[in-house]
Coordinates of N, CA and C in Angstrom, one line a residue:
X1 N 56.8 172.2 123.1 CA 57.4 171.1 122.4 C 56.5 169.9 122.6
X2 N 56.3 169.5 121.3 CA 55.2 168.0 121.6 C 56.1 167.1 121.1
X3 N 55.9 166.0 122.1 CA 57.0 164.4 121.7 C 55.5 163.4 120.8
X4 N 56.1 162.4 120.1 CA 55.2 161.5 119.5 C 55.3 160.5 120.4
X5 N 54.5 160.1 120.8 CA 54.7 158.8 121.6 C 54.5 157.7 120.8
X6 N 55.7 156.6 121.3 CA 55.9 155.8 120.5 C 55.3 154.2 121.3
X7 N 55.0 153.3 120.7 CA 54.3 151.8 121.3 C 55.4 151.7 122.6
X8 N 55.4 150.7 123.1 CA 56.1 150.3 124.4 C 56.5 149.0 123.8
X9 N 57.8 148.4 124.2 CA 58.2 147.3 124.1 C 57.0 145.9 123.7
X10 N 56.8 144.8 123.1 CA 55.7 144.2 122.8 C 55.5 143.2 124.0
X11 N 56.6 143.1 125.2 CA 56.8 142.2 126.2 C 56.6 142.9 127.6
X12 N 56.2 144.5 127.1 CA 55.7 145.6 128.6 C 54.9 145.2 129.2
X13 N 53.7 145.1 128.7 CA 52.3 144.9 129.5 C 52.4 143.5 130.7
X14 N 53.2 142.3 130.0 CA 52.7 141.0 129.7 C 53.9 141.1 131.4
X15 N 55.1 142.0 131.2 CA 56.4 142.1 132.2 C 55.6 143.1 133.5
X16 N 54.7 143.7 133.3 CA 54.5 144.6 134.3 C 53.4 144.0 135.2
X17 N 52.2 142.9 134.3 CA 51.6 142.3 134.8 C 51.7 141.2 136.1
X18 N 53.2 140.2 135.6 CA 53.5 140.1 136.2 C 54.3 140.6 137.5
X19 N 55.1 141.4 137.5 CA 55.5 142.2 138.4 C 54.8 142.8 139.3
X20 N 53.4 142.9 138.6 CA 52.4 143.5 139.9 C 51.9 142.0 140.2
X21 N 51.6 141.1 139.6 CA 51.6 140.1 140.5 C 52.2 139.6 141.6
X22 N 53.5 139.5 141.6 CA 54.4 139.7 142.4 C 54.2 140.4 143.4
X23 N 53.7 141.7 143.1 CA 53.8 142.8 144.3 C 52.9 142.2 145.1
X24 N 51.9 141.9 144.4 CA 50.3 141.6 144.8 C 50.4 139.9 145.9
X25 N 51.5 139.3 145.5 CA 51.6 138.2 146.3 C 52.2 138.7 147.7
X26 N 53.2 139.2 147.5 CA 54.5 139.8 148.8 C 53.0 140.5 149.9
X27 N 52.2 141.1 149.2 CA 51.6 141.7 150.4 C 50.0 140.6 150.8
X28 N 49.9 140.0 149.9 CA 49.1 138.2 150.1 C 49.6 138.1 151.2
X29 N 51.1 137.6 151.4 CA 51.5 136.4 151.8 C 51.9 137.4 153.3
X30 N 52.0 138.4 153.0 CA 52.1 139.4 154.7 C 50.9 139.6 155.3
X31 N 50.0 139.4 154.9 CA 48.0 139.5 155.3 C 48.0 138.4 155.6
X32 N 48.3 137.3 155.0 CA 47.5 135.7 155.6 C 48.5 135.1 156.3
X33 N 50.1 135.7 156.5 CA 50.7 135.3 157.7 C 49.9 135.7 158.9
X34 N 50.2 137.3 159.0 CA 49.6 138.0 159.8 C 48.2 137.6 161.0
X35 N 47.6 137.0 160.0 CA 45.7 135.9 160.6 C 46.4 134.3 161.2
X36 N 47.7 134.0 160.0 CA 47.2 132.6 160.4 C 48.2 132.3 161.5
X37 N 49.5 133.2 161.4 CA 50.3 133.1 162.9 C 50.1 134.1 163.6
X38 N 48.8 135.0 163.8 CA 48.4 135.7 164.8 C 50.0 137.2 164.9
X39 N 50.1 137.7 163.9 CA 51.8 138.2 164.2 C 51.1 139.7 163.6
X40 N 51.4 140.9 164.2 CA 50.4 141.8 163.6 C 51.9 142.3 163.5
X41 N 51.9 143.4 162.6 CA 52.9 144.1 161.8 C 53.4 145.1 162.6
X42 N 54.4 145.1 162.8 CA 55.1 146.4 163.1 C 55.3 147.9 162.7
X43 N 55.5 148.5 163.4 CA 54.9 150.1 161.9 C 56.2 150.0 161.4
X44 N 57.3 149.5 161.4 CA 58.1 149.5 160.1 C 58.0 148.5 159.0
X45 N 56.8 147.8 159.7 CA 56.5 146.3 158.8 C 55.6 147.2 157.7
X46 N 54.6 148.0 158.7 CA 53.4 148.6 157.7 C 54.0 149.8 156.9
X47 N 55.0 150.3 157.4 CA 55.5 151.2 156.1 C 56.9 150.3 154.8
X48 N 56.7 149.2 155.1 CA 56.6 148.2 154.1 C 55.9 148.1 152.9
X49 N 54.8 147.7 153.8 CA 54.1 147.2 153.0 C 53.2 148.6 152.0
X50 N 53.0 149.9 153.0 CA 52.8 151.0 152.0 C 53.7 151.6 150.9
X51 N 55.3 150.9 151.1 CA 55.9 151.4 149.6 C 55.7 149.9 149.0
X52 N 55.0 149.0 149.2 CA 55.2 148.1 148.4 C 53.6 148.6 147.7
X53 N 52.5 148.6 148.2 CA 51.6 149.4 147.4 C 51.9 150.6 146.4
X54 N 52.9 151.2 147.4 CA 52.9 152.8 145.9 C 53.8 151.6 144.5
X55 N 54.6 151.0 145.0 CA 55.7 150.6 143.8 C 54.2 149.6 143.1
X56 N 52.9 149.2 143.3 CA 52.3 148.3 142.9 C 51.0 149.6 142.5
X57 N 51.0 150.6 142.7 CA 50.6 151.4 141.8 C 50.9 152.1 140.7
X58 N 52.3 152.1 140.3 CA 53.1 152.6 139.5 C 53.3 151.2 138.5
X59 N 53.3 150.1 138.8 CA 52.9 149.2 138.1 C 51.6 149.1 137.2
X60 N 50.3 149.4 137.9 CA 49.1 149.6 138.0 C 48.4 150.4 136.6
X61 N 49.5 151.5 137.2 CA 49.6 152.9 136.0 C 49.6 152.3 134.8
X62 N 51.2 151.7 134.9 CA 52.0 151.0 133.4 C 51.0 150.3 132.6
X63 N 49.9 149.4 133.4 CA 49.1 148.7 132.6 C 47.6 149.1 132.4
X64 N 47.6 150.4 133.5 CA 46.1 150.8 132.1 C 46.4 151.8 131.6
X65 N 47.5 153.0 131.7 CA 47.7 153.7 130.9 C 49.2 153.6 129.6
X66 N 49.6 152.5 130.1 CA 51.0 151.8 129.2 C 52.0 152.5 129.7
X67 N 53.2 152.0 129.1 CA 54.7 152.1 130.3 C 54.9 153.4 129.8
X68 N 55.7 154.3 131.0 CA 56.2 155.6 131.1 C 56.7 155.3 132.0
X69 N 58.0 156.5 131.3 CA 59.2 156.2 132.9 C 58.8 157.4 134.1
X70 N 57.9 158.0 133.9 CA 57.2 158.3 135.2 C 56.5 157.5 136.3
X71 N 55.9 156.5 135.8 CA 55.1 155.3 136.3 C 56.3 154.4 136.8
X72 N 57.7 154.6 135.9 CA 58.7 153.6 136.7 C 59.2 154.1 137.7
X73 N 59.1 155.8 137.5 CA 59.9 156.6 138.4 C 59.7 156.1 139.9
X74 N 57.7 156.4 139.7 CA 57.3 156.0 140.9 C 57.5 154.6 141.6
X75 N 58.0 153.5 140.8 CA 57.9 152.0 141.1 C 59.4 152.1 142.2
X76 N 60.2 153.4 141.3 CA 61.5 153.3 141.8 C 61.9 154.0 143.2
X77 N 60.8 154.9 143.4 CA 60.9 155.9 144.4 C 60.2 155.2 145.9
X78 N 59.2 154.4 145.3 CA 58.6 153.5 146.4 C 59.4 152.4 147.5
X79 N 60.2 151.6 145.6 CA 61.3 151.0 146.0 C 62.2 151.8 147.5
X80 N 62.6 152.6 146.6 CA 64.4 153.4 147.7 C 63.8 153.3 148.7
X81 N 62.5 154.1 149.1 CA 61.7 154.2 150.8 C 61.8 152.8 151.3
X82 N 61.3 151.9 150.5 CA 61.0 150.7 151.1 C 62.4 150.1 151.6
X83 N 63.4 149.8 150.8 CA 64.4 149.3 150.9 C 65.2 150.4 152.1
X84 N 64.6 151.3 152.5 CA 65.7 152.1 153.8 C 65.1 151.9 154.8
X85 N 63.8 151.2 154.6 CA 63.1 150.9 156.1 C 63.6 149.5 156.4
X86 N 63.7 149.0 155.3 CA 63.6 147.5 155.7 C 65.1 147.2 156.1
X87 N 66.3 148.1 155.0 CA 67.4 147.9 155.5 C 67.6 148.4 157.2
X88 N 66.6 149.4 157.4 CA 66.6 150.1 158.9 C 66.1 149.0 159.9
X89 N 65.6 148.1 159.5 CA 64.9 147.3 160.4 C 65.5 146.1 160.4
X90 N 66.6 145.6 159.8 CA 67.6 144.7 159.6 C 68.7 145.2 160.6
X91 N 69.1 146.3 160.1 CA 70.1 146.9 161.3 C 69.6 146.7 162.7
X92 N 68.5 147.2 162.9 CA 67.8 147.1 164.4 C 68.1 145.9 165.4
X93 N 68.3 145.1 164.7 CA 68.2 143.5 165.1 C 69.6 142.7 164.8
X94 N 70.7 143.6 164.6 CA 72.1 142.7 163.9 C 72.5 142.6 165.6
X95 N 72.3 143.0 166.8 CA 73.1 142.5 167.9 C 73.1 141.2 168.2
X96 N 74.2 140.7 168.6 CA 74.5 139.0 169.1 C 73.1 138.9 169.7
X97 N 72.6 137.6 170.0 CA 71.8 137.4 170.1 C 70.1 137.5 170.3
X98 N 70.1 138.4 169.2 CA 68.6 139.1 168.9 C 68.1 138.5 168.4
X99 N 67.0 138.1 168.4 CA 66.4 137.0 167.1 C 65.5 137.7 166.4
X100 N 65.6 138.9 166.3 CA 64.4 139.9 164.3 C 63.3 139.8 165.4
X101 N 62.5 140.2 164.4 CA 61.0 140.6 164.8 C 60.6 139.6 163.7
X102 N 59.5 139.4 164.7 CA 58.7 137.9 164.1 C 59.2 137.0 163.5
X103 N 58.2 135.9 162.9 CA 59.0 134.6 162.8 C 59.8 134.5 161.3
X104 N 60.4 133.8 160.7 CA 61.1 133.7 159.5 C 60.3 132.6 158.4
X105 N 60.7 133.1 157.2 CA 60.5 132.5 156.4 C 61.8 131.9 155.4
X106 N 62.1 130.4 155.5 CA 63.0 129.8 154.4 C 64.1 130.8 155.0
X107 N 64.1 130.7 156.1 CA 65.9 131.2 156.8 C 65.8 132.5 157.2
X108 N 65.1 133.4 156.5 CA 65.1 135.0 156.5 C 63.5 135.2 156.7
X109 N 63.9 136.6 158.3 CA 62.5 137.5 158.4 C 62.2 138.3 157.1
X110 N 60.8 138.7 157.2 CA 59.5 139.2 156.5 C 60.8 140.7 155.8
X111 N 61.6 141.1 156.6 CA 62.0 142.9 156.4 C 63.1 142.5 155.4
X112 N 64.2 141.1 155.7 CA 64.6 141.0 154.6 C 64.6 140.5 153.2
X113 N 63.5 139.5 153.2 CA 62.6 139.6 152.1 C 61.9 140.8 151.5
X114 N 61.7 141.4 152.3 CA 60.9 142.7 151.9 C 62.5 143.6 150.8
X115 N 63.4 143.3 151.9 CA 64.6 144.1 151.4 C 65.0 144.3 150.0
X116 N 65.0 142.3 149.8 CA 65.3 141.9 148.7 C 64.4 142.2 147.4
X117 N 62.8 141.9 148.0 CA 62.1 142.4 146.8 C 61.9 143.8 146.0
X118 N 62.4 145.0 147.2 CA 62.6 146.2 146.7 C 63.9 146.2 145.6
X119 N 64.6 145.3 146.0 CA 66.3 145.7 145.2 C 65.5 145.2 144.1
X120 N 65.1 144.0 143.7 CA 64.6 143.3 142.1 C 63.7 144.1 141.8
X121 N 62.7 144.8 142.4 CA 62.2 146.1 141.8 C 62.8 147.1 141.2
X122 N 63.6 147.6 142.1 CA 64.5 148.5 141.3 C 65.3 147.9 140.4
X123 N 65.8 146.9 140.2 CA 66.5 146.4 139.1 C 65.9 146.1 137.8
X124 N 64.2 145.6 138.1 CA 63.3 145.5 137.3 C 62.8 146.8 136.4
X125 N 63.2 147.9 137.5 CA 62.3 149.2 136.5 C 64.0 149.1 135.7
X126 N 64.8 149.0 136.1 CA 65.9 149.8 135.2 C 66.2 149.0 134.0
X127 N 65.5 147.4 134.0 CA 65.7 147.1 132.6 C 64.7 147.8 131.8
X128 N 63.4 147.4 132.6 CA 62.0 148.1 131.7 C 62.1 149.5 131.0
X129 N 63.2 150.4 131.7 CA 63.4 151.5 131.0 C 64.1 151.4 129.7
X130 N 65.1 150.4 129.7 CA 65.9 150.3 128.8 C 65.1 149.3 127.6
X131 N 64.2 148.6 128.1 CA 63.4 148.1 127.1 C 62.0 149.0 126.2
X132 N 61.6 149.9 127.3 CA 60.5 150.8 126.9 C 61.5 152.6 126.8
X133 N 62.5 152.1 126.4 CA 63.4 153.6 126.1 C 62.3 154.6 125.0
X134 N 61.8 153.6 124.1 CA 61.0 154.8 123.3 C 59.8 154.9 123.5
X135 N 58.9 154.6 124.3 CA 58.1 154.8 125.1 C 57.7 156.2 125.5
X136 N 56.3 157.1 125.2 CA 57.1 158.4 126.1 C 55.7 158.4 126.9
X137 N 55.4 159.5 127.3 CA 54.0 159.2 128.5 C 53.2 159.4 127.3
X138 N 52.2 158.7 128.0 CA 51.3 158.7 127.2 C 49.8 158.5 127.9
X139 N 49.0 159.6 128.2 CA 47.5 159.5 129.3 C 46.8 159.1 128.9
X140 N 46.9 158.1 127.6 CA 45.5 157.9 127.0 C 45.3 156.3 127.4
X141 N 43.9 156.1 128.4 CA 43.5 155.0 129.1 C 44.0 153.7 128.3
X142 N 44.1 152.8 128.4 CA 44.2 151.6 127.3 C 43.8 150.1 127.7
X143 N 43.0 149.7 127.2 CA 42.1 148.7 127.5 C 43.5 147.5 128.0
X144 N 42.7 147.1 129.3 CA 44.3 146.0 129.7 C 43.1 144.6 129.6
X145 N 44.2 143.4 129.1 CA 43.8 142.3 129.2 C 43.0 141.7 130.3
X146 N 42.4 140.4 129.7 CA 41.4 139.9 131.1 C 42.5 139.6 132.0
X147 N 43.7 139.1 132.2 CA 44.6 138.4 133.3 C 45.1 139.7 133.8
X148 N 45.5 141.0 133.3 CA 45.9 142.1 133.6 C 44.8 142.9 135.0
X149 N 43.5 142.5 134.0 CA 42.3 143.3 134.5 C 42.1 142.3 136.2
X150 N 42.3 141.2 136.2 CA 42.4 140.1 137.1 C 43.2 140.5 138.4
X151 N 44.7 140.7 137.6 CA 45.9 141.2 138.5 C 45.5 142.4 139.6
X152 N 44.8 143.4 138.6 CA 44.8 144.8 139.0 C 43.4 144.6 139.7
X153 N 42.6 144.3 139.9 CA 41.5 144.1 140.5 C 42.1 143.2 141.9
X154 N 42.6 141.8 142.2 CA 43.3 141.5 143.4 C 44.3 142.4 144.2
X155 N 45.2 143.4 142.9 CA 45.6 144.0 144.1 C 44.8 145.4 144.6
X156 N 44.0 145.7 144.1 CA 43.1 146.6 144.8 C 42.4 146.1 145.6
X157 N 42.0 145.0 145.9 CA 41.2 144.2 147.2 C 42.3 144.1 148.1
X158 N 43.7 143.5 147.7 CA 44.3 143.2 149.0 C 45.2 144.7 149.5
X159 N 45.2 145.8 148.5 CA 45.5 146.8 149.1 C 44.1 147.3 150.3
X160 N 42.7 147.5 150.2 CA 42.0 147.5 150.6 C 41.6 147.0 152.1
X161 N 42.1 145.3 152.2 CA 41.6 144.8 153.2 C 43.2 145.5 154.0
X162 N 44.3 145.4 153.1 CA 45.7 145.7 154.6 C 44.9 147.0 155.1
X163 N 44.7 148.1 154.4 CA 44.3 149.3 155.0 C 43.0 149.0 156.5
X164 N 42.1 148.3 156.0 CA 41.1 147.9 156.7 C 41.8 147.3 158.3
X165 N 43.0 146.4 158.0 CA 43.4 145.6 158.8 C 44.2 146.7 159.8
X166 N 45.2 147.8 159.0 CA 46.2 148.7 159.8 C 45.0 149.1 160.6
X167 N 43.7 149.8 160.0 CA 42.9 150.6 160.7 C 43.0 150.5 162.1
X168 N 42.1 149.1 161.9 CA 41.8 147.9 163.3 C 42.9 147.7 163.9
X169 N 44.0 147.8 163.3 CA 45.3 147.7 164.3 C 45.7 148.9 165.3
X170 N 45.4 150.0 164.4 CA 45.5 151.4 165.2 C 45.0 152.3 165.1
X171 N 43.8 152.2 164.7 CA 42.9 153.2 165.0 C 43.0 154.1 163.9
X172 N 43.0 155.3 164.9 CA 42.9 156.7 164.1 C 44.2 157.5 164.6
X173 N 45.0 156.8 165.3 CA 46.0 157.0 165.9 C 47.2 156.5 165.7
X174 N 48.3 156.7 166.2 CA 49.8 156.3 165.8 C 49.7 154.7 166.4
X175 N 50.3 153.8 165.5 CA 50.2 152.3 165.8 C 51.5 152.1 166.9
X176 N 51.1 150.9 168.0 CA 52.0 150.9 168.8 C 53.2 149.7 168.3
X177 N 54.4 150.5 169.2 CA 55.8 149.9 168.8 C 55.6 148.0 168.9
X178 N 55.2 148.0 170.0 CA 55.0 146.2 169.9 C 53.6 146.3 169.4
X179 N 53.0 145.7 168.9 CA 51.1 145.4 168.5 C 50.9 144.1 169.3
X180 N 50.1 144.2 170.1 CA 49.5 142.7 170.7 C 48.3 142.4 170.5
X181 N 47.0 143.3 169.6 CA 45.9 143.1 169.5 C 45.6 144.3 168.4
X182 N 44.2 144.2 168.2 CA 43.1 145.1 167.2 C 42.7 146.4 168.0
X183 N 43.2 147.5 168.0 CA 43.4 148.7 168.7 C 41.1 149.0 169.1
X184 N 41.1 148.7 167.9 CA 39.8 149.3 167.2 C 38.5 148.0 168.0
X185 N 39.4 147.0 168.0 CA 38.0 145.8 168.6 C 38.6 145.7 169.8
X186 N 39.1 146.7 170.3 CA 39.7 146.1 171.9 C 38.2 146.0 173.0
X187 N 37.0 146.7 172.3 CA 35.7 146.3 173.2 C 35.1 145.8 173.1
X188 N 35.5 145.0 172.0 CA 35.0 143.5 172.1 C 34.9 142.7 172.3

């Protein structure tokens, strides 16, 4: 059975663009906390930030191969992971006087931000579905704009440097529960 694939919504590309923008800031703004208040990530922090990459590769998809609800699937599946760690790491810390792991931002830690941005992801694929309903997959590459080509190039550098950074954080090995330093430049 062969389907026709049909255009994508006229407001897809320009909606996914920014959304990976978005993604592409959330893990900005967790790298340049990280240097400038010295706060190195927790491995629930860094399995954060790896479903916030998959959900920003499924974005990624949408805009050089155009929207498919497979590409959303994945934005959505990254999401649920992400949102059960972060809600798991929210719980961790609900006892009377716990104060979260690391410092806050605008009232709320990094996990429940994190929380929040998974839910508007998922909320975001489920309109996009309903806007790119006749959309069907479609593998054929498709030239993305200069601000698109922009987007998608930033977030492959700042996916890049977090990996670079987890490295240095733990090696080749399992990352430790508290992090106090660069596993990797500790002979330095």
């Amino acid at each position: 059975m062969q389907f026709a694939s049909r255009a994508a919504h006229p407001a897809s590309a320009f909606l996914n663009a920014v959304a990976l923008l978005a993604v592409t800031a959330a893990l900005i703004a967790a790298f340049v906390w990280q240097f400038l208040f010295d706060e190195l990530p927790c491995p629930l922090c860094l399995l954060q930030r790896a479903a916030f990459v998959l959900a920003g590769a499924g974005l990624l998809l949408n805009l050089r191969f155009g929207a498919s609800p497979a590409h959303y699937a994945m934005v959505i599946a990254a999401s649920l992971g992400g949102a059960a760690v972060s809600a798991r790491q929210i719980l961790l810390h609900q006892a009377p006087g716990d104060p979260g792991y690391g410092s806050v931002l605008l009232g709320l830690h990094f996990y429940t931000w994190a929380l929040a941005g998974f839910l508007a992801l998922i909320a975001y694929c489920a309109v996009m579905l309903a806007l790119d309903r006749k959309a069907g997959d479609n593998a054929q590459p498709r030239r993305a704009g200069i601000l698109a080509g922009v987007i998608m190039w930033v977030f492959f550098l700042v996916v890049l440097a977090n990996a670079a950074s987890t490295t240095l954080q733990c090696g080749l090995g399992p990352c430790p529960d508290d992090p106090t330093g660069y596993d990797l430049l500790s002979w330095w």
